[in-house]
mmCIF file of N, CA, C and O in Angstrom:
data_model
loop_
_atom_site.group_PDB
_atom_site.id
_atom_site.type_symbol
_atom_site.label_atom_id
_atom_site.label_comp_id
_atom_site.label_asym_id
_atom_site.label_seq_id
_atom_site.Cartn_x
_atom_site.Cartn_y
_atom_site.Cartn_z
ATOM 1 N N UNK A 535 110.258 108.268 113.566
ATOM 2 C CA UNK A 535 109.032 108.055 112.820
ATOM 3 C C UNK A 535 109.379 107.245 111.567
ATOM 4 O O UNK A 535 110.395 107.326 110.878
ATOM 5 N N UNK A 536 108.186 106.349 111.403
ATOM 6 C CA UNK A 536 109.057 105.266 110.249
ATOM 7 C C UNK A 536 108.419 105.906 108.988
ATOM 8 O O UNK A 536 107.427 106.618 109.143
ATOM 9 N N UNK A 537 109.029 105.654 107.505
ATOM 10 C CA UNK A 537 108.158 105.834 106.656
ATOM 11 C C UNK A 537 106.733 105.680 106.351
ATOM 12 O O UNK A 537 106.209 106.309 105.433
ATOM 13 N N UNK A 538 106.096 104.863 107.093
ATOM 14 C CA UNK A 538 104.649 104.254 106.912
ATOM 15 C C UNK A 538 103.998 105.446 107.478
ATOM 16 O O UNK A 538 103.050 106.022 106.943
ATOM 17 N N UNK A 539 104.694 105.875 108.868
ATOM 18 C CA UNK A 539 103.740 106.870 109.866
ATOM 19 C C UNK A 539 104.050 108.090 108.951
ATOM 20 O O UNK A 539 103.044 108.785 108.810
ATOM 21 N N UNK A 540 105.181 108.575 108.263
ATOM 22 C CA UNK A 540 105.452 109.511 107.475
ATOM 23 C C UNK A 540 104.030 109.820 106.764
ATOM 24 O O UNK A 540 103.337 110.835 106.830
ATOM 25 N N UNK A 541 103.810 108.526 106.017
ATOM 26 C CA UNK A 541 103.018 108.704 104.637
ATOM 27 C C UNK A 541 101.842 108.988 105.103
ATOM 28 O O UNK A 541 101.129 109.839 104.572
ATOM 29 N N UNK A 542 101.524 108.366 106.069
ATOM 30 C CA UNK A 542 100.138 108.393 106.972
ATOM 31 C C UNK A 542 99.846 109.528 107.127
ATOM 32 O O UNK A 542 98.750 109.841 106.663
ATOM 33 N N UNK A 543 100.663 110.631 107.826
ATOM 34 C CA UNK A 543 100.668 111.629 108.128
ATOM 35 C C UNK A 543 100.229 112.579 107.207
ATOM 36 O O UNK A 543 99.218 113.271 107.327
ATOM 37 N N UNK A 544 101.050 112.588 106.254
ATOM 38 C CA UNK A 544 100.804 113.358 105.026
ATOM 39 C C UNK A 544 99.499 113.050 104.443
ATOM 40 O O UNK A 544 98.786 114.026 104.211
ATOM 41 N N UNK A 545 99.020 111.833 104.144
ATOM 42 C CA UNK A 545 97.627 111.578 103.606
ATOM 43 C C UNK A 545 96.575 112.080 104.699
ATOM 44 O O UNK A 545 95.473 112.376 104.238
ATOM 45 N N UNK A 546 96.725 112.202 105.901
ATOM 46 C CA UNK A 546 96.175 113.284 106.799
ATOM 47 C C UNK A 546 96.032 114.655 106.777
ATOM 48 O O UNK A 546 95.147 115.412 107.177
ATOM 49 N N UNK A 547 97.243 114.839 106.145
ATOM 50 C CA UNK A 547 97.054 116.457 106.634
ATOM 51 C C UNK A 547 96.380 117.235 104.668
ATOM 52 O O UNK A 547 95.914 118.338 104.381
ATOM 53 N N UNK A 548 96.655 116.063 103.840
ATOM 54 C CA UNK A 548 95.417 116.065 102.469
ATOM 55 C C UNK A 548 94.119 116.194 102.967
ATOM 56 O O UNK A 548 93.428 117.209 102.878
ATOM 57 N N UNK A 549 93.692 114.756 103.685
ATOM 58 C CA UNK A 549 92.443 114.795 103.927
ATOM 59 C C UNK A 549 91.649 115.960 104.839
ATOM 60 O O UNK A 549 90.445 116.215 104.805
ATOM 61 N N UNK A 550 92.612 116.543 105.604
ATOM 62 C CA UNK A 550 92.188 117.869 106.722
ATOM 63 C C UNK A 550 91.931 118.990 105.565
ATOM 64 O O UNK A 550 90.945 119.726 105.594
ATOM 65 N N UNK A 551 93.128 119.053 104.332
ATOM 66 C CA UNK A 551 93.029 120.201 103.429
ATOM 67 C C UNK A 551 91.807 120.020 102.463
ATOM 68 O O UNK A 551 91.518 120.872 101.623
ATOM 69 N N UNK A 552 91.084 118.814 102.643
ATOM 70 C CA UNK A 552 89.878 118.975 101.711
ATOM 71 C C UNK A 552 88.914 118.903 102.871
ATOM 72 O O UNK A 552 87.825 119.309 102.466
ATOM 73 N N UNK A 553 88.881 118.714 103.565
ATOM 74 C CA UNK A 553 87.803 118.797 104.505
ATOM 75 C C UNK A 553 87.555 120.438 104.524
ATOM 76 O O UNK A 553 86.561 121.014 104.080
ATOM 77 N N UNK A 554 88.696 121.031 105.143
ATOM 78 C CA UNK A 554 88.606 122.424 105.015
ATOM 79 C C UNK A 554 87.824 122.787 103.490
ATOM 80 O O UNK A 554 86.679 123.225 103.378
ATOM 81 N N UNK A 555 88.409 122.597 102.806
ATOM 82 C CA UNK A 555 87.734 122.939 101.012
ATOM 83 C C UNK A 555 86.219 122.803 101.120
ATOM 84 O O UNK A 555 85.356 123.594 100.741
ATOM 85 N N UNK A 556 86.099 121.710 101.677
ATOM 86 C CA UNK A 556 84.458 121.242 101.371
ATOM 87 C C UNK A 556 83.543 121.992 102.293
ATOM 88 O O UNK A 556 82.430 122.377 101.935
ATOM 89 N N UNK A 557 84.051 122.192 103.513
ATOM 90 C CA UNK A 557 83.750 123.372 104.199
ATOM 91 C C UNK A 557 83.450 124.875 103.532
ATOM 92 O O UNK A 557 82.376 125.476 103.505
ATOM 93 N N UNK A 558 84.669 125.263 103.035
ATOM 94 C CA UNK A 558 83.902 126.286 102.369
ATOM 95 C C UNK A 558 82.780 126.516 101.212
ATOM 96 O O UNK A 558 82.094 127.496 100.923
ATOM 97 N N UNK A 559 82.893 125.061 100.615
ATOM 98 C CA UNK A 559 82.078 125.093 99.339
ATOM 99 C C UNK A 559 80.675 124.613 99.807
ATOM 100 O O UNK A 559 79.902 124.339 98.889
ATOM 101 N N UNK A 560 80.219 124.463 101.064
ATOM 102 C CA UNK A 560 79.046 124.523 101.645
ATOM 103 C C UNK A 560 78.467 125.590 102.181
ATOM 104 O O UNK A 560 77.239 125.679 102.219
ATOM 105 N N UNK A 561 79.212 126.462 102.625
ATOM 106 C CA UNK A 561 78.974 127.787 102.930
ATOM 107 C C UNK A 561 78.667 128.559 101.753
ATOM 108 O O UNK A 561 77.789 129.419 101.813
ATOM 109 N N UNK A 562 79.447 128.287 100.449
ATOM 110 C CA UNK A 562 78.751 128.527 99.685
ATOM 111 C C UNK A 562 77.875 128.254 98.784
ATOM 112 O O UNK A 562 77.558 129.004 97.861
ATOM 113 N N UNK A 563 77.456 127.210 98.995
ATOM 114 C CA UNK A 563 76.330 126.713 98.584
ATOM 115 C C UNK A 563 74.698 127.134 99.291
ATOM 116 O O UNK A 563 73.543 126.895 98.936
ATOM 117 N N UNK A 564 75.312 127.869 100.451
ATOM 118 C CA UNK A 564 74.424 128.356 100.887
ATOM 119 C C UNK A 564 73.865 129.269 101.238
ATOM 120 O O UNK A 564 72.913 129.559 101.962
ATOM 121 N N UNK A 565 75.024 130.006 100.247
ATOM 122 C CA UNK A 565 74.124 131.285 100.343
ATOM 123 C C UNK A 565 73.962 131.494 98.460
ATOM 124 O O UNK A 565 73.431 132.444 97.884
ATOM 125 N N UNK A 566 74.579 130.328 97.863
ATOM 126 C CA UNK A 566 74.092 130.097 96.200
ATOM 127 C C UNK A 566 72.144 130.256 96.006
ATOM 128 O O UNK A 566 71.191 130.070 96.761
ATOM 129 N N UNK A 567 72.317 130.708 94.526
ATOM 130 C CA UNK A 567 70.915 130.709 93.891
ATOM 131 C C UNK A 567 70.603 129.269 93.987
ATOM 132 O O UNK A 567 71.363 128.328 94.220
ATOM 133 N N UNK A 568 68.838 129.293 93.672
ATOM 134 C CA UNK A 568 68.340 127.942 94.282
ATOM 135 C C UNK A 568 69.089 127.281 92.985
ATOM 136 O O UNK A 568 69.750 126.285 93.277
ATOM 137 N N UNK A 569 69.100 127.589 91.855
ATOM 138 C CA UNK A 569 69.836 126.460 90.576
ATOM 139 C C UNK A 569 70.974 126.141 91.047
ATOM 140 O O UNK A 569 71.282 124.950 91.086
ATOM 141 N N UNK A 570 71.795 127.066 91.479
ATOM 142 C CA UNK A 570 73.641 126.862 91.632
ATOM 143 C C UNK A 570 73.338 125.937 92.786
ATOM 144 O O UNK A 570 74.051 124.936 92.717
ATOM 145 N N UNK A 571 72.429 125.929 93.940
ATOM 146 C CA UNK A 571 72.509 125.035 95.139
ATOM 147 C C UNK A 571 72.030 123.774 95.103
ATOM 148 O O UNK A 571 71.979 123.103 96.134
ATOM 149 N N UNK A 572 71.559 123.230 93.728
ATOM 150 C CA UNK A 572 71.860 122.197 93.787
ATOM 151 C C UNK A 572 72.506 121.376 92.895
ATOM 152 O O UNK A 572 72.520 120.153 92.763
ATOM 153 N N UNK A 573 73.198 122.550 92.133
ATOM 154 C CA UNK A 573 75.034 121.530 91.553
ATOM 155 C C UNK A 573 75.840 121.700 92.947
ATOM 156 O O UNK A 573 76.597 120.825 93.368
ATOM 157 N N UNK A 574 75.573 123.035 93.679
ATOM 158 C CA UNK A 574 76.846 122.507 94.949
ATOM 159 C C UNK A 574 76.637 121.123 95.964
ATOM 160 O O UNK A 574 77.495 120.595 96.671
ATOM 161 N N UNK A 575 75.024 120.679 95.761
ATOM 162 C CA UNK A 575 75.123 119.467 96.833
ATOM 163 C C UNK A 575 75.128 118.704 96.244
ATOM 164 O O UNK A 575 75.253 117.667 96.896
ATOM 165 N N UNK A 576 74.986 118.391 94.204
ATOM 166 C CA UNK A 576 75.143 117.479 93.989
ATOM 167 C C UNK A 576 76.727 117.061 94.008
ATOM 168 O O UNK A 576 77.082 115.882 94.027
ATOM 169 N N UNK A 577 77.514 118.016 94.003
ATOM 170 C CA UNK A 577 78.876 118.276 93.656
ATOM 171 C C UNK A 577 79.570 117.782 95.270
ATOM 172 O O UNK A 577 80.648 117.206 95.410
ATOM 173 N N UNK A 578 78.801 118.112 96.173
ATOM 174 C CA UNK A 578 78.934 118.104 97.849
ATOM 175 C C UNK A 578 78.722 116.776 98.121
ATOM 176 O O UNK A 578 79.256 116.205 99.072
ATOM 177 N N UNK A 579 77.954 116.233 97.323
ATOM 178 C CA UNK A 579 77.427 114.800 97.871
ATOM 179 C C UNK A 579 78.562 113.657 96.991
ATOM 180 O O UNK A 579 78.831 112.497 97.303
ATOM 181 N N UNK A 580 78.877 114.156 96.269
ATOM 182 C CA UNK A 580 79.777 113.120 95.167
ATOM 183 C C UNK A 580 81.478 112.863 96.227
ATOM 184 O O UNK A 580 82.231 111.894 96.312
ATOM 185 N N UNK A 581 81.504 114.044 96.775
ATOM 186 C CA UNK A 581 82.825 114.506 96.904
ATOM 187 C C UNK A 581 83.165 113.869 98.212
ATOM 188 O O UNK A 581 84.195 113.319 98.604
ATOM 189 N N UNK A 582 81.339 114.230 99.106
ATOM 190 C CA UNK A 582 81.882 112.835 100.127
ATOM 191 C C UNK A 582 81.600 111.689 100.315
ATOM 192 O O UNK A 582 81.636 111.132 101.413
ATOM 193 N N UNK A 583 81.207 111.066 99.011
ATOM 194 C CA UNK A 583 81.483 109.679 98.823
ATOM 195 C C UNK A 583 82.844 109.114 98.894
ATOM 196 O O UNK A 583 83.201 108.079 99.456
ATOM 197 N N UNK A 584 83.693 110.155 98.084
ATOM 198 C CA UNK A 584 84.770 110.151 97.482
ATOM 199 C C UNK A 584 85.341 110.319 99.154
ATOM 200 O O UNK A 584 85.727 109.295 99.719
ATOM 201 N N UNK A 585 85.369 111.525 99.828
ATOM 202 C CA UNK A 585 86.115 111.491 101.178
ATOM 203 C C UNK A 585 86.073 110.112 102.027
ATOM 204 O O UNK A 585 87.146 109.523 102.161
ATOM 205 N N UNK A 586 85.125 109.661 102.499
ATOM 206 C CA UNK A 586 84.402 108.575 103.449
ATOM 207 C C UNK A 586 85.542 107.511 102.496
ATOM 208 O O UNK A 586 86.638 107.638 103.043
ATOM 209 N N UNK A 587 85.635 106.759 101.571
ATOM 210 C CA UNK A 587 86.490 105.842 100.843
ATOM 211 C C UNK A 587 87.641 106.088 101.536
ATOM 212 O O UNK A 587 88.037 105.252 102.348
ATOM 213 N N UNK A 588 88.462 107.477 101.272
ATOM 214 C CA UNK A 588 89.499 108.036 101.769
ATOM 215 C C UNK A 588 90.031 107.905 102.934
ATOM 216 O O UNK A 588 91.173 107.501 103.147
ATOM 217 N N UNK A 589 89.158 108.271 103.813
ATOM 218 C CA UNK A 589 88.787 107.973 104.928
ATOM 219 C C UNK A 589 88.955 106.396 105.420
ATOM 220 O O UNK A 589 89.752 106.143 106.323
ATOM 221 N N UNK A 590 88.555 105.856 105.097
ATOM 222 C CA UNK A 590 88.657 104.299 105.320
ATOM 223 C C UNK A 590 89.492 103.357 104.934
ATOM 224 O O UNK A 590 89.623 102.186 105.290
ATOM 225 N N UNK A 591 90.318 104.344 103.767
ATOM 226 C CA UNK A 591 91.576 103.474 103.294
ATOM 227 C C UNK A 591 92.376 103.903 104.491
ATOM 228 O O UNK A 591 92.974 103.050 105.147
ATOM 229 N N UNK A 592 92.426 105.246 104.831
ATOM 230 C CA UNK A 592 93.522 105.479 105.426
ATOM 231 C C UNK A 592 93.345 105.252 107.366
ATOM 232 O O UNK A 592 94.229 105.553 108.168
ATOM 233 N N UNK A 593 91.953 104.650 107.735
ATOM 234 C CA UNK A 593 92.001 104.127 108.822
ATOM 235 C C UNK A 593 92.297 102.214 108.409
ATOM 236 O O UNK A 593 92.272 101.328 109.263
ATOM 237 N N UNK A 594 92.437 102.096 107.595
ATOM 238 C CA UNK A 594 93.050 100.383 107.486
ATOM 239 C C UNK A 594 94.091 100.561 107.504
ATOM 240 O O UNK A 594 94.803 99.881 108.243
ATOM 241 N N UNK A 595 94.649 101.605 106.653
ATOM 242 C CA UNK A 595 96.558 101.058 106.320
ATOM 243 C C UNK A 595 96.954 101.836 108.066
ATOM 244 O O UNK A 595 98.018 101.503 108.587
ATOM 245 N N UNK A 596 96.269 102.563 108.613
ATOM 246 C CA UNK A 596 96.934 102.711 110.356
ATOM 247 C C UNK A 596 96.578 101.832 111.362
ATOM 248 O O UNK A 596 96.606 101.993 112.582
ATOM 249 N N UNK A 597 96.130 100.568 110.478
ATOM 250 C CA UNK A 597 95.976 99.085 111.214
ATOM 251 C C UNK A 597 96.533 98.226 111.163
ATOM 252 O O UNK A 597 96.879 97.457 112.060
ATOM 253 N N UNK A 598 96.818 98.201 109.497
ATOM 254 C CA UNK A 598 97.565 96.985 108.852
ATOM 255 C C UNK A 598 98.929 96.607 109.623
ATOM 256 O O UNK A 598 99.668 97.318 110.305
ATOM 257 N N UNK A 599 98.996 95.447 109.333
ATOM 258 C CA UNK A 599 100.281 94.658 109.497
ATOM 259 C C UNK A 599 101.096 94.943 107.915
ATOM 260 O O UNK A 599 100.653 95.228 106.803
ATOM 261 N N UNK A 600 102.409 94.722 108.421
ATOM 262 C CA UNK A 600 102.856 95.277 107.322
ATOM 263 C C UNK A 600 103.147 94.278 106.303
ATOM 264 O O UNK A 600 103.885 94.621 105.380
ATOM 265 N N UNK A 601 102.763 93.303 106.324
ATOM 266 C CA UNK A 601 102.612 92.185 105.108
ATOM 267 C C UNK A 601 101.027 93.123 104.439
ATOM 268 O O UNK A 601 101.042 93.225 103.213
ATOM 269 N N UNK A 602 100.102 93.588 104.960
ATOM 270 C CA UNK A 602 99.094 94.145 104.203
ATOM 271 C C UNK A 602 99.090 95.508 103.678
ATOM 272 O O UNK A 602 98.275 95.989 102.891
ATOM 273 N N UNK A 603 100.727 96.412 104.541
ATOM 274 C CA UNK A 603 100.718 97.523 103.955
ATOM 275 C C UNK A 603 101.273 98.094 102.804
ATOM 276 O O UNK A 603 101.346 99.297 102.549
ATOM 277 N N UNK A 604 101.751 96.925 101.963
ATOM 278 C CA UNK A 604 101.864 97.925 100.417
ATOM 279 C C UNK A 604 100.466 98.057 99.727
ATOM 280 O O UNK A 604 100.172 99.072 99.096
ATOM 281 N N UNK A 605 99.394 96.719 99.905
ATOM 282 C CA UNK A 605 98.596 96.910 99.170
ATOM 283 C C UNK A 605 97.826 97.716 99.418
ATOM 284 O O UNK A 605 97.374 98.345 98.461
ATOM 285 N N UNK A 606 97.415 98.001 100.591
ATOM 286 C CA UNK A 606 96.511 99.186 101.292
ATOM 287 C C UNK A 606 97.233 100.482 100.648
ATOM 288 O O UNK A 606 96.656 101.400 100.065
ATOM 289 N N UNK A 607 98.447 100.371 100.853
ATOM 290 C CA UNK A 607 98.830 101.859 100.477
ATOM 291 C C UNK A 607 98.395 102.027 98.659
ATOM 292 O O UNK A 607 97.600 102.870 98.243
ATOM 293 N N UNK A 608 99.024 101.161 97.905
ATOM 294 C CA UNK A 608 98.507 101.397 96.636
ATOM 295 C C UNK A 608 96.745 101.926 96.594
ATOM 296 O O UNK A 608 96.462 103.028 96.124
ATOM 297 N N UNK A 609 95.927 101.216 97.011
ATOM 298 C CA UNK A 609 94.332 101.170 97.059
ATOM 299 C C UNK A 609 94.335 102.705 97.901
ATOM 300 O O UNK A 609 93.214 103.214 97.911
ATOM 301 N N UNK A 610 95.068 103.259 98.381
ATOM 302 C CA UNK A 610 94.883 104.407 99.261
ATOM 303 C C UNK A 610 95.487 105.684 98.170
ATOM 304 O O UNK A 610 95.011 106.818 98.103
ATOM 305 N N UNK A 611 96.565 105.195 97.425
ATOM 306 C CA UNK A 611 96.809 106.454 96.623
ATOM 307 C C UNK A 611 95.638 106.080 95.540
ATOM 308 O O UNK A 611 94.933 107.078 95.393
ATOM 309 N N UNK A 612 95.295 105.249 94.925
ATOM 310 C CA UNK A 612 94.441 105.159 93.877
ATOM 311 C C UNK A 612 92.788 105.851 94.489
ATOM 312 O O UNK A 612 91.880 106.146 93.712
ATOM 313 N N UNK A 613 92.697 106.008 96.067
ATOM 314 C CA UNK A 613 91.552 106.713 96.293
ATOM 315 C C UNK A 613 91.951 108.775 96.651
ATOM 316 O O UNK A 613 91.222 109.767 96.686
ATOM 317 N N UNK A 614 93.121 108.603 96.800
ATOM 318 C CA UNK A 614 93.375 110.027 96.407
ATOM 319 C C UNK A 614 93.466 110.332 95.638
ATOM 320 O O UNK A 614 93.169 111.522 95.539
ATOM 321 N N UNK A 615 93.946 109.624 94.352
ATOM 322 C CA UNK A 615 94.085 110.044 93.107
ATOM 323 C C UNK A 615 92.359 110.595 92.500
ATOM 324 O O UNK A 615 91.860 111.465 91.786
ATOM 325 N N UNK A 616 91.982 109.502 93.284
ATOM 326 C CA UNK A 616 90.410 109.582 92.570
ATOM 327 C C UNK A 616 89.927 111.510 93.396
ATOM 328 O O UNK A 616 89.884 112.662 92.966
ATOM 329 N N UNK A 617 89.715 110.937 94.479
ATOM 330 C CA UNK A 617 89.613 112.105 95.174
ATOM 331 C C UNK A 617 90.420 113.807 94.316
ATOM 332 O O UNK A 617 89.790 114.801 93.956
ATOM 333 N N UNK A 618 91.405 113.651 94.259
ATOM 334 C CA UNK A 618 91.699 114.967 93.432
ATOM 335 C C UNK A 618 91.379 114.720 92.530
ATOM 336 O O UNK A 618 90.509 115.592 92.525
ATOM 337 N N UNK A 619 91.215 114.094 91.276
ATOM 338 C CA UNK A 619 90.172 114.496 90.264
ATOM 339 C C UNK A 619 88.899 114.999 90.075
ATOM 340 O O UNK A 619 88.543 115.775 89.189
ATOM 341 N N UNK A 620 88.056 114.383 91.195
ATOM 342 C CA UNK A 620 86.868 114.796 91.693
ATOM 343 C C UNK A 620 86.987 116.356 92.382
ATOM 344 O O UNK A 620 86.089 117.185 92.234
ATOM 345 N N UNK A 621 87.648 116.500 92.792
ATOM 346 C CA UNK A 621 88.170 117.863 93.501
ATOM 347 C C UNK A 621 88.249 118.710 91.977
ATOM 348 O O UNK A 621 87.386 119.529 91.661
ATOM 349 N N UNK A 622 89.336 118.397 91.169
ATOM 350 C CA UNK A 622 89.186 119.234 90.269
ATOM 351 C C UNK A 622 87.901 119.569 88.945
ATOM 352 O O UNK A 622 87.633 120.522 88.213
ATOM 353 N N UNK A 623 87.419 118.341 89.149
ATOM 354 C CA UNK A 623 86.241 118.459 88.279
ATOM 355 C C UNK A 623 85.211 119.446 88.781
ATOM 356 O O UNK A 623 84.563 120.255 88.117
ATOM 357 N N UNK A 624 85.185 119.191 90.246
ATOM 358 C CA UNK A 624 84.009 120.062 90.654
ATOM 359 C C UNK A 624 84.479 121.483 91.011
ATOM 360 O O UNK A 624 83.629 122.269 91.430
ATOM 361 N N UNK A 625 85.353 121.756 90.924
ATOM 362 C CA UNK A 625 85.507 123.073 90.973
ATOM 363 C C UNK A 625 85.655 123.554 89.162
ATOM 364 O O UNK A 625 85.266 124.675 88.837
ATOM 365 N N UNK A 626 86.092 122.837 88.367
ATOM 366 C CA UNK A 626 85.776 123.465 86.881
ATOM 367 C C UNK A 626 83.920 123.630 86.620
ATOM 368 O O UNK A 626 83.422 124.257 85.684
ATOM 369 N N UNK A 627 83.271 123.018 87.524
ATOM 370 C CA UNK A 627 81.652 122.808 87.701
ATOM 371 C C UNK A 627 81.420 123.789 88.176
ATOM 372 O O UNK A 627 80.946 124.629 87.410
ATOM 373 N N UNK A 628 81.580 124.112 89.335
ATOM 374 C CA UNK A 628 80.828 125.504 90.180
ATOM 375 C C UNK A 628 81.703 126.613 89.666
ATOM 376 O O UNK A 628 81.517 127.527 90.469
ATOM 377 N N UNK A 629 82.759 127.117 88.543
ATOM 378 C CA UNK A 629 83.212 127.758 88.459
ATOM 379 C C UNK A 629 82.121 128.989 87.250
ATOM 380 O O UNK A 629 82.565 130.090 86.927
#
């Protein structure tokens, strides 16, 4: 396995660990008071903007040629980076 499929991998098994997350924070959003339920979908809706990006960086760089894969990869950590901030913001939110 080369480093590229390494990294790939790993930014996979992130994106599975927030999928799971967001999963639960819909479940609870639904059984939240009507006020709290709609910081959880506004909080729900931000987060998968933020996923879907994620998502799409990391189905290009498992396309790219590798003259295009440093830059994809940079643009791919700079959307995880984003992504866990957003992760942590919204849980200091619904807390």
């Amino acid at each position: 396995m080369t480093d590229r499929d390494v990294y790939i991998e790993k930014l996979k098994a992130r994106l599975d660990q927030w999928n799971a997350d967001m999963a639960k924070l819909e479940a609870q959003a639904r059984e939240a008071r009507a006020d709290a339920k709609a910081e959880f979908q506004r909080t729900l809706a931000d987060m998968e903007k933020q996923r879907a990006r994620v998502r799409e960086q990391l189905e290009q760089m498992q396309s790219a040629g590798e003259a295009a894969w440093d830059d994809l990869r940079k643009g791919a950590e700079t959307a995880f980076d984003e992504m866990s901030k957003a992760w942590q913001q919204a849980m200091k939110r619904l807390r």
